[in-house]
Amino acid sequence: MSRTGPLAAVILSAGLSTRLPHFKPLLRLGGASLLARSASLFRQAGIEQCVAVTGCRAGEVAEEARALGLRPVFNPDFESGMFSSVRAGPVRSAAGTGRGLCAPRGHPAHPARHPAPTH
């Protein structure tokens, strides 16, 4: 596989958010959803092609993804865990680039200080 050419990001946003009292992909932090913050970090790194893997609350997440210019891809097996989203296909195809970077949407840890979440 070539190590040159475009790189795509796959943001895992299909989970049930069971460890948090709010639904993580749509949780607002500093005025933006966690999905938006993740997409913004990839774009700041020069990665323009992003896929958002959806599952739980797929319609809402897909709507947010499209508004952000992301391509939503549904994982029908999302209840079996995060790795099912990694295997769902978009990671391998990496938005058509053949090269991809995968990240869960619950880790937008930039900058180091965060405002309190809103919902």
mmCIF file of C-alpha atoms in Angstrom, residues 3-109:
data_model
loop_
_atom_site.group_PDB
_atom_site.id
_atom_site.type_symbol
_atom_site.label_atom_id
_atom_site.label_comp_id
_atom_site.label_asym_id
_atom_site.label_seq_id
_atom_site.Cartn_x
_atom_site.Cartn_y
_atom_site.Cartn_z
ATOM 1 C CA ARG A 3 2.054 5.820 1.916
ATOM 2 C CA THR A 4 1.271 8.844 -0.238
ATOM 3 C CA GLY A 5 -1.982 10.369 -1.331
ATOM 4 C CA PRO A 6 -5.002 11.550 0.580
ATOM 5 C CA LEU A 7 -5.843 10.349 4.054
ATOM 6 C CA ALA A 8 -9.423 10.092 5.320
ATOM 7 C CA ALA A 9 -10.795 10.109 8.860
ATOM 8 C CA VAL A 10 -13.425 7.747 10.214
ATOM 9 C CA ILE A 11 -15.196 9.066 13.309
ATOM 10 C CA LEU A 12 -16.886 6.306 15.302
ATOM 11 C CA SER A 13 -20.268 7.739 16.364
ATOM 12 C CA ALA A 14 -22.475 4.658 16.511
ATOM 13 C CA GLY A 15 -22.332 3.702 20.194
ATOM 14 C CA LEU A 16 -24.969 3.733 22.894
ATOM 15 C CA SER A 17 -23.140 6.247 25.146
ATOM 16 C CA THR A 18 -23.783 4.063 28.178
ATOM 17 C CA ARG A 19 -21.008 5.540 30.345
ATOM 18 C CA LEU A 20 -22.288 9.103 30.116
ATOM 19 C CA PRO A 21 -25.729 10.458 30.996
ATOM 20 C CA HIS A 22 -25.859 12.259 27.613
ATOM 21 C CA PHE A 23 -25.550 11.026 24.040
ATOM 22 C CA LYS A 24 -21.878 11.716 23.214
ATOM 23 C CA PRO A 25 -21.871 12.445 19.468
ATOM 24 C CA LEU A 26 -24.425 15.229 19.894
ATOM 25 C CA LEU A 27 -23.247 16.486 23.299
ATOM 26 C CA ARG A 28 -22.314 20.133 22.990
ATOM 27 C CA LEU A 29 -19.005 21.261 24.400
ATOM 28 C CA GLY A 30 -17.832 24.827 23.920
ATOM 29 C CA GLY A 31 -20.732 25.531 21.537
ATOM 30 C CA ALA A 32 -20.140 22.565 19.228
ATOM 31 C CA SER A 33 -21.120 18.888 19.271
ATOM 32 C CA LEU A 34 -18.407 16.331 20.014
ATOM 33 C CA LEU A 35 -18.863 15.106 16.443
ATOM 34 C CA ALA A 36 -18.233 18.656 15.170
ATOM 35 C CA ARG A 37 -15.178 19.043 17.407
ATOM 36 C CA SER A 38 -13.716 15.755 16.149
ATOM 37 C CA ALA A 39 -14.296 16.741 12.524
ATOM 38 C CA SER A 40 -12.740 20.146 13.177
ATOM 39 C CA LEU A 41 -9.594 18.572 14.646
ATOM 40 C CA PHE A 42 -9.157 16.351 11.583
ATOM 41 C CA ARG A 43 -9.647 19.301 9.256
ATOM 42 C CA GLN A 44 -7.137 21.372 11.219
ATOM 43 C CA ALA A 45 -4.704 18.501 10.593
ATOM 44 C CA GLY A 46 -5.373 18.766 6.846
ATOM 45 C CA ILE A 47 -7.734 15.792 6.549
ATOM 46 C CA GLU A 48 -10.749 16.913 4.527
ATOM 47 C CA GLN A 49 -12.494 13.598 3.815
ATOM 48 C CA CYS A 50 -14.331 12.385 6.910
ATOM 49 C CA VAL A 51 -16.822 9.577 7.486
ATOM 50 C CA ALA A 52 -19.091 9.403 10.558
ATOM 51 C CA VAL A 53 -20.147 5.849 11.419
ATOM 52 C CA THR A 54 -23.694 5.957 12.822
ATOM 53 C CA GLY A 55 -25.778 3.437 14.731
ATOM 54 C CA CYS A 56 -27.670 4.481 17.858
ATOM 55 C CA ARG A 57 -29.847 7.500 17.029
ATOM 56 C CA ALA A 58 -28.584 7.162 13.451
ATOM 57 C CA GLY A 59 -30.947 9.722 11.947
ATOM 58 C CA GLU A 60 -29.886 12.485 14.325
ATOM 59 C CA VAL A 61 -26.187 11.702 13.987
ATOM 60 C CA ALA A 62 -26.444 11.468 10.183
ATOM 61 C CA GLU A 63 -28.196 14.838 10.069
ATOM 62 C CA GLU A 64 -25.436 16.437 12.162
ATOM 63 C CA ALA A 65 -22.778 14.689 10.058
ATOM 64 C CA ARG A 66 -24.233 15.979 6.782
ATOM 65 C CA ALA A 67 -24.486 19.513 8.229
ATOM 66 C CA LEU A 68 -20.759 19.261 8.989
ATOM 67 C CA GLY A 69 -19.880 17.989 5.517
ATOM 68 C CA LEU A 70 -19.220 14.445 6.735
ATOM 69 C CA ARG A 71 -20.406 11.291 4.991
ATOM 70 C CA PRO A 72 -22.590 9.246 7.375
ATOM 71 C CA VAL A 73 -22.343 5.451 7.112
ATOM 72 C CA PHE A 74 -24.734 3.257 9.113
ATOM 73 C CA ASN A 75 -23.403 0.305 11.135
ATOM 74 C CA PRO A 76 -26.331 -2.128 11.573
ATOM 75 C CA ASP A 77 -24.366 -4.104 14.185
ATOM 76 C CA PHE A 78 -23.571 -1.107 16.433
ATOM 77 C CA GLU A 79 -24.983 -2.724 19.597
ATOM 78 C CA SER A 80 -22.212 -5.341 19.558
ATOM 79 C CA GLY A 81 -19.563 -2.729 20.392
ATOM 80 C CA MET A 82 -17.137 -0.200 18.958
ATOM 81 C CA PHE A 83 -15.103 -2.718 16.987
ATOM 82 C CA SER A 84 -18.156 -3.498 14.845
ATOM 83 C CA SER A 85 -17.932 0.086 13.594
ATOM 84 C CA VAL A 86 -14.252 -0.360 12.825
ATOM 85 C CA ARG A 87 -15.159 -3.449 10.787
ATOM 86 C CA ALA A 88 -18.173 -1.772 9.144
ATOM 87 C CA GLY A 89 -16.285 -1.026 5.955
ATOM 88 C CA PRO A 90 -15.611 2.707 5.919
ATOM 89 C CA VAL A 91 -12.299 2.196 7.701
ATOM 90 C CA ARG A 92 -11.078 -0.148 4.971
ATOM 91 C CA SER A 93 -12.318 2.032 2.138
ATOM 92 C CA ALA A 94 -11.400 5.227 4.038
ATOM 93 C CA ALA A 95 -13.875 7.359 2.122
ATOM 94 C CA GLY A 96 -12.428 6.116 -1.163
ATOM 95 C CA THR A 97 -8.819 7.074 -0.428
ATOM 96 C CA GLY A 98 -7.541 3.635 0.541
ATOM 97 C CA ARG A 99 -5.900 5.136 3.649
ATOM 98 C CA GLY A 100 -7.695 6.009 6.838
ATOM 99 C CA LEU A 101 -7.409 7.164 10.396
ATOM 100 C CA CYS A 102 -10.015 6.007 12.895
ATOM 101 C CA ALA A 103 -11.072 7.803 16.101
ATOM 102 C CA PRO A 104 -13.921 7.510 18.601
ATOM 103 C CA ARG A 105 -15.970 10.686 18.803
ATOM 104 C CA GLY A 106 -15.745 10.926 22.606
ATOM 105 C CA HIS A 107 -12.147 12.166 22.671
ATOM 106 C CA PRO A 108 -11.999 15.713 21.294
ATOM 107 C CA ALA A 109 -9.301 16.627 23.833
#
